[in-house]
mmCIF file of N, CA and C in Angstrom:
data_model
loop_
_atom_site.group_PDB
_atom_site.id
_atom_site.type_symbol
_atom_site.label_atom_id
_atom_site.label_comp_id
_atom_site.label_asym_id
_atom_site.label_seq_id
_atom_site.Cartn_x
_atom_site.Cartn_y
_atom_site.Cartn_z
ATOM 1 N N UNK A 1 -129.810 -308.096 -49.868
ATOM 2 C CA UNK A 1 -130.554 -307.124 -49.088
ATOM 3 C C UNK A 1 -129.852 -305.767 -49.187
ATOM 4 N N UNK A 2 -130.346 -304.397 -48.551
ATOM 5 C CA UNK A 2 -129.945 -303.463 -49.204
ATOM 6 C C UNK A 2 -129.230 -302.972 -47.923
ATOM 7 N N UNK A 3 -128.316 -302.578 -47.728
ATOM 8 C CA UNK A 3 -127.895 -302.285 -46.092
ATOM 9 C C UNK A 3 -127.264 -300.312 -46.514
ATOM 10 N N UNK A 4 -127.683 -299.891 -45.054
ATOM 11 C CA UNK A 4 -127.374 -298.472 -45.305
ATOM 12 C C UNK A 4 -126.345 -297.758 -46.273
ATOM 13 N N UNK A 5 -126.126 -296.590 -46.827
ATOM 14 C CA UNK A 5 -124.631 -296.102 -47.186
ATOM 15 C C UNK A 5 -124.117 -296.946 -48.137
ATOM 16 N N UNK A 6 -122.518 -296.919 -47.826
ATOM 17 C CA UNK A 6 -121.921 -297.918 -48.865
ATOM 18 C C UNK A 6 -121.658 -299.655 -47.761
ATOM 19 N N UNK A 7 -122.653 -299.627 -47.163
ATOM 20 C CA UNK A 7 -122.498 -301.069 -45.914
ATOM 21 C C UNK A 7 -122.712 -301.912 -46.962
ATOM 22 N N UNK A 8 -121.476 -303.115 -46.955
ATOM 23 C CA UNK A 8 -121.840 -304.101 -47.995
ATOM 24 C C UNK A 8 -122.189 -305.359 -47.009
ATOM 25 N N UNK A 9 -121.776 -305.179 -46.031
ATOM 26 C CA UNK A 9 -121.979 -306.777 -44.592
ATOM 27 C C UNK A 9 -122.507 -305.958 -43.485
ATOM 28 N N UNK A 10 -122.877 -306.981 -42.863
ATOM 29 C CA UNK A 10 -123.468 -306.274 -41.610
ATOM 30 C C UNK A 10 -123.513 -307.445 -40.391
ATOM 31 N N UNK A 11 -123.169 -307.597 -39.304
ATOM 32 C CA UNK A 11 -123.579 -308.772 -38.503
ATOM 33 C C UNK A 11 -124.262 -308.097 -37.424
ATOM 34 N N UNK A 12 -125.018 -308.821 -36.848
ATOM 35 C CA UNK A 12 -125.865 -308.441 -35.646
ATOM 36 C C UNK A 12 -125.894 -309.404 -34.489
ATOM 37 N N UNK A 13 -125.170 -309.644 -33.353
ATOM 38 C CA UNK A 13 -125.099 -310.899 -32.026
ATOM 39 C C UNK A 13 -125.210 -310.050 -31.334
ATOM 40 N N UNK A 14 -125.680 -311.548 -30.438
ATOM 41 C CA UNK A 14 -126.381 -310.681 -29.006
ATOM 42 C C UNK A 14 -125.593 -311.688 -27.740
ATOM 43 N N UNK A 15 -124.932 -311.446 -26.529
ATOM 44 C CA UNK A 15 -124.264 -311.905 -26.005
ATOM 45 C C UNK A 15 -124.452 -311.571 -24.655
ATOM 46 N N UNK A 16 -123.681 -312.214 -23.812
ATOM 47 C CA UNK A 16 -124.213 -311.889 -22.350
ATOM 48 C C UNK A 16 -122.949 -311.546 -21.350
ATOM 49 N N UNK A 17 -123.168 -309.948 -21.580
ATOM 50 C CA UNK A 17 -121.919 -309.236 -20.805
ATOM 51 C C UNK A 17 -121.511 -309.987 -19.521
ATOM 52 N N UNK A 18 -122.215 -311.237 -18.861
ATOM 53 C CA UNK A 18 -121.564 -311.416 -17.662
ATOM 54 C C UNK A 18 -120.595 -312.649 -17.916
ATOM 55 N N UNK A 19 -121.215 -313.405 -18.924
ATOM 56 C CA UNK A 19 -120.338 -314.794 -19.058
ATOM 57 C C UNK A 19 -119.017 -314.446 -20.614
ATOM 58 N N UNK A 20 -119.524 -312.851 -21.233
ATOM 59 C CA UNK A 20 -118.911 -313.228 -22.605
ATOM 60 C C UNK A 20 -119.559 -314.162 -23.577
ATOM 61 N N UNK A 21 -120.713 -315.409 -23.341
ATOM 62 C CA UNK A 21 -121.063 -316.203 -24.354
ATOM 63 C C UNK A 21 -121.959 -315.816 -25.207
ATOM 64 N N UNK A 22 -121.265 -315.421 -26.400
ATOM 65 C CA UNK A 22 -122.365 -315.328 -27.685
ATOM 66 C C UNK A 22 -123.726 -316.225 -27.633
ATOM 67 N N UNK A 23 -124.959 -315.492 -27.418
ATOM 68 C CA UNK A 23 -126.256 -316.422 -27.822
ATOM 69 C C UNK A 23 -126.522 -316.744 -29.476
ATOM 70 N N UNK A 24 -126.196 -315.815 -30.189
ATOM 71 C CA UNK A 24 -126.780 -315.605 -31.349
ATOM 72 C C UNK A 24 -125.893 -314.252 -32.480
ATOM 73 N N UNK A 25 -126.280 -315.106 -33.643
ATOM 74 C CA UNK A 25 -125.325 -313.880 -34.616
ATOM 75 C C UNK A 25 -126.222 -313.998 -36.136
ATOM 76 N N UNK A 26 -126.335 -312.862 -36.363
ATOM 77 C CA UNK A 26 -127.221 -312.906 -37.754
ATOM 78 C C UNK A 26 -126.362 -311.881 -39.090
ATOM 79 N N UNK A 27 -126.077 -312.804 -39.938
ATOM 80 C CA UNK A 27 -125.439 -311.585 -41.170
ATOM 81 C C UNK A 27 -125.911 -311.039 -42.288
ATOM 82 N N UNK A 28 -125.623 -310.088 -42.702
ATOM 83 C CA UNK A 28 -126.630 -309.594 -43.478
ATOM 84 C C UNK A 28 -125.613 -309.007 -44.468
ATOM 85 N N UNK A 29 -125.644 -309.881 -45.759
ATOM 86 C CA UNK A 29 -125.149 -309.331 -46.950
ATOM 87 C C UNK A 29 -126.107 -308.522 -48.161
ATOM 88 N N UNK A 30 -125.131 -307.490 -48.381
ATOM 89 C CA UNK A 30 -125.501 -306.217 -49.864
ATOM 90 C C UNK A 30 -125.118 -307.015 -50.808
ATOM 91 N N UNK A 31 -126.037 -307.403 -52.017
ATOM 92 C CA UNK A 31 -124.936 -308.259 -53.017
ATOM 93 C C UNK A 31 -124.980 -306.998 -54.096
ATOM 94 N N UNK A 32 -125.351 -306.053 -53.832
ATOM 95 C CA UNK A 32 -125.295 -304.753 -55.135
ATOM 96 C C UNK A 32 -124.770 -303.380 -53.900
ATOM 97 N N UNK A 33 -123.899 -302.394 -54.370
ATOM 98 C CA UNK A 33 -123.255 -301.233 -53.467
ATOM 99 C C UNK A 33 -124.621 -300.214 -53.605
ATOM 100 N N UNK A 34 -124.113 -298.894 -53.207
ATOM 101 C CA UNK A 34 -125.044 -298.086 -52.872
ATOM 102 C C UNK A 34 -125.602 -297.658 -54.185
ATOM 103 N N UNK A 35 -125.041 -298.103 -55.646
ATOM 104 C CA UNK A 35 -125.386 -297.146 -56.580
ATOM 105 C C UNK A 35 -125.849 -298.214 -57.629
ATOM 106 N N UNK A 36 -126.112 -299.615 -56.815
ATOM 107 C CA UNK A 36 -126.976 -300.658 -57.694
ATOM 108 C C UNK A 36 -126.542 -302.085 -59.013
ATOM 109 N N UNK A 37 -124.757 -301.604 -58.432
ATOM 110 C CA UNK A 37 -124.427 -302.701 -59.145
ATOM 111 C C UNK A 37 -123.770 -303.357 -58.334
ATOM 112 N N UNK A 38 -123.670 -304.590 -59.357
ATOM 113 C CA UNK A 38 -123.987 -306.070 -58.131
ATOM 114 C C UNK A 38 -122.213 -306.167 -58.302
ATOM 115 N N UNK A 39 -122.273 -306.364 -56.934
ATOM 116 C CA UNK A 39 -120.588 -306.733 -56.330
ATOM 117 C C UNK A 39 -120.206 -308.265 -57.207
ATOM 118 N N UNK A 40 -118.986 -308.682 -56.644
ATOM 119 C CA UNK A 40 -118.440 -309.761 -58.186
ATOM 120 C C UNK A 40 -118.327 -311.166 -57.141
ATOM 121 N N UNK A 41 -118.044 -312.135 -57.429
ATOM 122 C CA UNK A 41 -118.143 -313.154 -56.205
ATOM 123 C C UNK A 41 -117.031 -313.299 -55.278
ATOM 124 N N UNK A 42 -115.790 -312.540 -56.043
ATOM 125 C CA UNK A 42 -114.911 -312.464 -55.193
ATOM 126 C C UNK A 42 -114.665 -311.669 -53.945
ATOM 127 N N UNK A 43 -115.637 -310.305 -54.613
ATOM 128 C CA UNK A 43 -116.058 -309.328 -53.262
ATOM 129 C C UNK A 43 -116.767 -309.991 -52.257
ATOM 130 N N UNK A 44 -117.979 -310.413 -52.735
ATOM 131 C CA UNK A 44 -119.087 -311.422 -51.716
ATOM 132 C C UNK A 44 -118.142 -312.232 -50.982
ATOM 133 N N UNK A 45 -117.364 -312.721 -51.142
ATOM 134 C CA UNK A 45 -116.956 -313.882 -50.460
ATOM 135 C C UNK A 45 -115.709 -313.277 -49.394
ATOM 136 N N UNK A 46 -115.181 -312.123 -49.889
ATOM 137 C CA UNK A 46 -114.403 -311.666 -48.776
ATOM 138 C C UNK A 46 -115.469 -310.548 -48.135
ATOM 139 N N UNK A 47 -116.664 -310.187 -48.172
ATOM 140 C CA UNK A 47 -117.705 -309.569 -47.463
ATOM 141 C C UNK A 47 -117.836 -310.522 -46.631
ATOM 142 N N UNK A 48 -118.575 -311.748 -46.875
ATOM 143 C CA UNK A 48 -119.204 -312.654 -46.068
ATOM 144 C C UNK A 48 -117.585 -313.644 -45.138
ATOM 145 N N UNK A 49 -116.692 -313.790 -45.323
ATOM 146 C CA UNK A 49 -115.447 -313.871 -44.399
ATOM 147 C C UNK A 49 -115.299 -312.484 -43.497
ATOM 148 N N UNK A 50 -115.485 -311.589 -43.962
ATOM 149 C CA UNK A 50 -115.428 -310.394 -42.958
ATOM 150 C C UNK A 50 -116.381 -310.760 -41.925
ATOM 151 N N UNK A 51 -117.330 -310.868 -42.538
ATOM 152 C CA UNK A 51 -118.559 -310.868 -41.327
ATOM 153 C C UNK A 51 -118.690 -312.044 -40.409
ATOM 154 N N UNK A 52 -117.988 -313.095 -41.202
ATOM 155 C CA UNK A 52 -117.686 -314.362 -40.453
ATOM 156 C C UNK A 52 -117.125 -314.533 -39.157
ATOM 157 N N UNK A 53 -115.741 -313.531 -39.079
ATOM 158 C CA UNK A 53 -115.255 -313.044 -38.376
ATOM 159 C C UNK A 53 -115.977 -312.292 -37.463
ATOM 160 N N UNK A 54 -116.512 -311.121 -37.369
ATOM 161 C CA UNK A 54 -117.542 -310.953 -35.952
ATOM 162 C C UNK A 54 -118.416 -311.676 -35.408
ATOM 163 N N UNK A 55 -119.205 -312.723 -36.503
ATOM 164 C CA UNK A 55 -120.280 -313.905 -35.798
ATOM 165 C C UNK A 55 -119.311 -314.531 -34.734
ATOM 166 N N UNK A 56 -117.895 -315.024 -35.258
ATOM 167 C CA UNK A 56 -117.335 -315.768 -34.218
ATOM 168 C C UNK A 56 -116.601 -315.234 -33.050
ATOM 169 N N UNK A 57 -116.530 -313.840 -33.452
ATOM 170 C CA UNK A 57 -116.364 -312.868 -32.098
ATOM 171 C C UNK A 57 -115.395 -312.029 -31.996
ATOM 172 N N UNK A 58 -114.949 -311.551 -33.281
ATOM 173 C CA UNK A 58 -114.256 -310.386 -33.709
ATOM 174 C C UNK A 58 -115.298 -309.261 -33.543
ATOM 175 N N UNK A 59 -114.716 -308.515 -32.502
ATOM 176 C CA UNK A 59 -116.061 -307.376 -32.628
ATOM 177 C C UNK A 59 -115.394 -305.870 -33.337
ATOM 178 N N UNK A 60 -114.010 -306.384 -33.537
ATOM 179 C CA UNK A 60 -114.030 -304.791 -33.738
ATOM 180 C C UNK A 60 -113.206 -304.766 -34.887
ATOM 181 N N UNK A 61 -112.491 -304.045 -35.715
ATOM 182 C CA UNK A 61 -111.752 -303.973 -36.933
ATOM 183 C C UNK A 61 -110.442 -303.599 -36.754
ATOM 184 N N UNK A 62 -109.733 -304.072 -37.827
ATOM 185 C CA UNK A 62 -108.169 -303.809 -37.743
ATOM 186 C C UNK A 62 -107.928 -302.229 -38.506
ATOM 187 N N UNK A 63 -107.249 -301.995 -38.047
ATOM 188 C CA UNK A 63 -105.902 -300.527 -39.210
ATOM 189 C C UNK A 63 -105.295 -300.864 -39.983
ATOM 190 N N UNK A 64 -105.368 -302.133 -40.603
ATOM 191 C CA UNK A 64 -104.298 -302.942 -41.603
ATOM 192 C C UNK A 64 -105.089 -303.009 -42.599
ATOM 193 N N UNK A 65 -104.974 -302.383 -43.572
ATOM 194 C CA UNK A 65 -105.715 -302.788 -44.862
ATOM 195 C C UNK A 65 -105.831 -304.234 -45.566
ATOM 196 N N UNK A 66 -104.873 -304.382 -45.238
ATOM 197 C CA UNK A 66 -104.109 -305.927 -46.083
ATOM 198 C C UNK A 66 -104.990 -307.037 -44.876
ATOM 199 N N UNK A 67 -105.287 -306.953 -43.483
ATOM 200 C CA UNK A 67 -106.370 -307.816 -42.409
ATOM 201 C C UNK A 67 -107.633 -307.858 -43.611
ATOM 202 N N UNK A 68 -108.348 -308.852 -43.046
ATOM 203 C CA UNK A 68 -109.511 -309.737 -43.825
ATOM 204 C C UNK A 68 -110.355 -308.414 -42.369
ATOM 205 N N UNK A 69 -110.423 -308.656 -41.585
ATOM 206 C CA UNK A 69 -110.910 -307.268 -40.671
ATOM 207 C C UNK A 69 -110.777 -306.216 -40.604
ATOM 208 N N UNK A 70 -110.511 -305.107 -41.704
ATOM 209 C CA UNK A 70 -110.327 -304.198 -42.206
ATOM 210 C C UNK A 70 -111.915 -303.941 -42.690
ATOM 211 N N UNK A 71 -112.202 -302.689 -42.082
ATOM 212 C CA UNK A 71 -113.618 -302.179 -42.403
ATOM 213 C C UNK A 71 -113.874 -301.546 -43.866
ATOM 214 N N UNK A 72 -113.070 -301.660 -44.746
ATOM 215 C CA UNK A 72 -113.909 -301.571 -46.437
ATOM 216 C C UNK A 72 -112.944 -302.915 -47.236
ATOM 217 N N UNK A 73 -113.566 -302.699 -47.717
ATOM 218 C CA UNK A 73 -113.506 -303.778 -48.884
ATOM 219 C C UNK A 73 -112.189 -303.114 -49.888
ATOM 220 N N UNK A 74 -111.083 -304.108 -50.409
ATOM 221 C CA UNK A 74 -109.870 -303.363 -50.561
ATOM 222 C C UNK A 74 -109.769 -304.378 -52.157
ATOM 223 N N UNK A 75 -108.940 -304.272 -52.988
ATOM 224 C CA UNK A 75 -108.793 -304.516 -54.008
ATOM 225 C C UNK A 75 -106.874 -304.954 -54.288
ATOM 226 N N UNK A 76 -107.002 -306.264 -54.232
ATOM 227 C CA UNK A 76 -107.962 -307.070 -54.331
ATOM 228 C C UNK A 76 -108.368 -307.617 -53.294
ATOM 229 N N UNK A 77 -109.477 -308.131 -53.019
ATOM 230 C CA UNK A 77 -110.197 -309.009 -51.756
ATOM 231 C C UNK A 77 -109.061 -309.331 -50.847
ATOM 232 N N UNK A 78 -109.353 -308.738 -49.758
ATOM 233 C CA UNK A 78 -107.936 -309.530 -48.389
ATOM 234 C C UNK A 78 -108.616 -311.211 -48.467
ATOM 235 N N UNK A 79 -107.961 -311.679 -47.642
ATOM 236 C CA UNK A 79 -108.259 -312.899 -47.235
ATOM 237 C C UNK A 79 -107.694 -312.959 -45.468
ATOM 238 N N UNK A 80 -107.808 -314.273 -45.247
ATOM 239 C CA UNK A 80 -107.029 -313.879 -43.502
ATOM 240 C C UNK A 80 -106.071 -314.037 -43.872
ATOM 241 N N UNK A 81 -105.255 -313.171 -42.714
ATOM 242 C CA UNK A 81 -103.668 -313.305 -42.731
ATOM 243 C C UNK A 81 -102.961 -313.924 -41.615
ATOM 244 N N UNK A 82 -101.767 -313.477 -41.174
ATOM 245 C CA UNK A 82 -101.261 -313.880 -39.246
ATOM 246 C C UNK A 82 -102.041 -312.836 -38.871
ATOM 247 N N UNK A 83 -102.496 -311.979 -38.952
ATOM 248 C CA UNK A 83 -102.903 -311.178 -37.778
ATOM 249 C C UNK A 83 -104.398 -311.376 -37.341
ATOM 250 N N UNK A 84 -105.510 -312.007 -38.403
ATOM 251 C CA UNK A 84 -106.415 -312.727 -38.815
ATOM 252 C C UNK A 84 -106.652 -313.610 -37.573
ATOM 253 N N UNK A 85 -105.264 -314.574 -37.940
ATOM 254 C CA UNK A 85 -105.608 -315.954 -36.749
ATOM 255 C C UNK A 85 -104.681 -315.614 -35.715
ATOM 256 N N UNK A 86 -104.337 -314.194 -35.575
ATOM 257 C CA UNK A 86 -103.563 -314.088 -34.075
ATOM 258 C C UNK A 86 -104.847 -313.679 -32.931
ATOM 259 N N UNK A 87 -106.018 -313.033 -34.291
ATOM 260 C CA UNK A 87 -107.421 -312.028 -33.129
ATOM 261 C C UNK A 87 -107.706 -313.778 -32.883
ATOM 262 N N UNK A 88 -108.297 -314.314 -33.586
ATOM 263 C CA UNK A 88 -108.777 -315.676 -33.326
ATOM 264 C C UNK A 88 -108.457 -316.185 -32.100
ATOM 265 N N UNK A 89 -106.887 -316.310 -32.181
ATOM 266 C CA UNK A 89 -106.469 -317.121 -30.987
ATOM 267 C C UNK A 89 -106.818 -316.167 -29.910
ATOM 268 N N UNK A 90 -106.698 -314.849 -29.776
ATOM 269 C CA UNK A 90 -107.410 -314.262 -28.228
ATOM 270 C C UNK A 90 -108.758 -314.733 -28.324
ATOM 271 N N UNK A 91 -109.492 -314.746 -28.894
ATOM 272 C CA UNK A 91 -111.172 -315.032 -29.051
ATOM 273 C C UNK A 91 -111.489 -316.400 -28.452
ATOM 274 N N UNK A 92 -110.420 -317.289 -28.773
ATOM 275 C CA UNK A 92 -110.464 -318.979 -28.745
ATOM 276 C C UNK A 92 -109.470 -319.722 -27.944
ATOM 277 N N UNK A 93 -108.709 -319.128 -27.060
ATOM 278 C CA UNK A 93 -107.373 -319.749 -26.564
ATOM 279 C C UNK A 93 -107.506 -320.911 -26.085
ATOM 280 N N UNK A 94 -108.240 -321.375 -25.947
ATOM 281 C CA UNK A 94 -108.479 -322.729 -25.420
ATOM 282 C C UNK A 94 -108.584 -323.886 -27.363
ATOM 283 N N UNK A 95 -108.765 -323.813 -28.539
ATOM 284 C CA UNK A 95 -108.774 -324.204 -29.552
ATOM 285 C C UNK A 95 -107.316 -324.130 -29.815
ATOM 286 N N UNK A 96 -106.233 -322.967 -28.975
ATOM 287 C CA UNK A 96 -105.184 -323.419 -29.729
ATOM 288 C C UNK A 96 -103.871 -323.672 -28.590
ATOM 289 N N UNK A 97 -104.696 -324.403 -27.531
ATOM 290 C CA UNK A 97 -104.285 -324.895 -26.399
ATOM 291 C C UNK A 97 -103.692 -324.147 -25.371
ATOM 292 N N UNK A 98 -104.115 -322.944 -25.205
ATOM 293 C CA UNK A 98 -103.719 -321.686 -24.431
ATOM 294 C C UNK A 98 -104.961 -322.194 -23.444
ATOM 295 N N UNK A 99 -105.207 -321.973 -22.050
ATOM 296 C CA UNK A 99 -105.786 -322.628 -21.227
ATOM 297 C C UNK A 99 -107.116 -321.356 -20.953
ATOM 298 N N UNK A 100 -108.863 -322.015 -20.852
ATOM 299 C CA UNK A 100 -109.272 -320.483 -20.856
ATOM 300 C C UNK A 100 -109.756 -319.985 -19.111
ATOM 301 N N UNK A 101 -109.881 -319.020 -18.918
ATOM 302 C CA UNK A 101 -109.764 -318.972 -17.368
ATOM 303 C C UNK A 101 -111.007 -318.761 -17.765
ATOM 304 N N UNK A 102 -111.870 -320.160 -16.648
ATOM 305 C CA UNK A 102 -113.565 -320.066 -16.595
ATOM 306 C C UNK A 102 -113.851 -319.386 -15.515
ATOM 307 N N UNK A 103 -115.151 -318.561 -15.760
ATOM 308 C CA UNK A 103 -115.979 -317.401 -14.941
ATOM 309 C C UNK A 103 -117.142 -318.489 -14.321
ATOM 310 N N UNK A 104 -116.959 -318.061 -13.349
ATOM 311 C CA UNK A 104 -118.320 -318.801 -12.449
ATOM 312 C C UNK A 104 -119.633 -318.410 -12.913
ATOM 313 N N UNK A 105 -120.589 -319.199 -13.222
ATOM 314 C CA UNK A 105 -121.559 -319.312 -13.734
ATOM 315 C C UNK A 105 -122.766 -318.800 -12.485
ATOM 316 N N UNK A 106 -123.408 -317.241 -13.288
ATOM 317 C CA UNK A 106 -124.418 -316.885 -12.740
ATOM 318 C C UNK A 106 -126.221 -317.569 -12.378
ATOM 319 N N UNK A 107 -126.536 -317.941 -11.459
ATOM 320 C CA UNK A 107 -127.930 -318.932 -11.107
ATOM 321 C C UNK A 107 -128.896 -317.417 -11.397
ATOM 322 N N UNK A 108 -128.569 -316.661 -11.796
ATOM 323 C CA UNK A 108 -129.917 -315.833 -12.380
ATOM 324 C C UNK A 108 -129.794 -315.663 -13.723
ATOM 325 N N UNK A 109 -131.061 -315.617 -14.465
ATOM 326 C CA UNK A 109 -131.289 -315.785 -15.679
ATOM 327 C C UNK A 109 -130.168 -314.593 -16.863
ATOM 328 N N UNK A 110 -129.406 -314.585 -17.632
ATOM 329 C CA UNK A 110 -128.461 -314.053 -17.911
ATOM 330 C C UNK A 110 -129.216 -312.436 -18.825
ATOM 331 N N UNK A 111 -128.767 -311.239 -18.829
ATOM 332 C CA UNK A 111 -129.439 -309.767 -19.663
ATOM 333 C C UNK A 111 -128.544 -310.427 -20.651
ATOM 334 N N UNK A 112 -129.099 -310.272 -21.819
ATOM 335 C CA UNK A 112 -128.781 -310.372 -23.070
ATOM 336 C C UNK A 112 -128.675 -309.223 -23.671
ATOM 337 N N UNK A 113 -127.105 -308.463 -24.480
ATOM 338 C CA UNK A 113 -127.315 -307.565 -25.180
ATOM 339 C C UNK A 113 -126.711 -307.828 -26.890
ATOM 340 N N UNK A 114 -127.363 -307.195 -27.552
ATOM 341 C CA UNK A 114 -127.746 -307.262 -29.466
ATOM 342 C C UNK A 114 -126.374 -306.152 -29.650
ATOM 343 N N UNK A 115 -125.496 -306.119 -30.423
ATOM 344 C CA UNK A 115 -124.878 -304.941 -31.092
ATOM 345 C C UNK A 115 -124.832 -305.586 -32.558
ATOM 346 N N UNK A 116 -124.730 -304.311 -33.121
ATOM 347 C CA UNK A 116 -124.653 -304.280 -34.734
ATOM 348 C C UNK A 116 -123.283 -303.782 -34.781
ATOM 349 N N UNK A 117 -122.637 -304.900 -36.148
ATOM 350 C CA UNK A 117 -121.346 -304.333 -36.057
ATOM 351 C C UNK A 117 -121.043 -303.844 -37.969
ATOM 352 N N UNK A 118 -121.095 -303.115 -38.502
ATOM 353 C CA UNK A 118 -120.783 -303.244 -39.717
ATOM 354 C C UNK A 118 -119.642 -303.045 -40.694
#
């Protein structure tokens, strides 16, 4: 698909500011850049790990070039690193036995909000 600029990934979830729980996440890969040639599989595959990473609730990007969450695409392809599965473990602390402090569950129907992250 063709995504704005030089956007080679794109994810789009929608979540519910009161509980934090992701409803939904949709990704959207460029397999060609802005000027029509087609990226190589090694790019694709650290595109689509980038984006992997916000479906599961990385929302925002690192300053580390060498992070797999680093907002362009770097040469050669990052992969995850420690700092990778250090965002993880805030995202998941309960997966890596850090205990998670549960929010009381709202009895009215939850506002759902969509952000695009690219």
């Amino acid at each position: 698909e063709k995504l704005p600029g030089n956007t080679l990934g794109q994810t789009s979830y929608t979540y519910s500011p009161v509980t934090g729980r992701m409803a939904d996440a949709e990704i959207t890969i460029a397999l060609e850049d802005s000027h029509g040639v087609q990226q190589s599989a090694d790019d694709i595959r650290a595109v689509i790990a980038h984006e992997l990473g916000h479906a599961l609730g990385i929302g925002g990007h690192s300053t580390t070039s060498t992070d797999l969450m680093y907002p362009s695409l770097q040469t050669p392809p990052q992969s995850a690193g420690i700092r990778d599965l250090n965002t993880m473990k805030t995202a998941y602390p309960a997966a890596f036995g850090v205990p998670m402090v549960m929010r009381e569950q709202s009895r009215v129907p939850e506002q759902l909000v969509t952000k695009v992250i690219e």
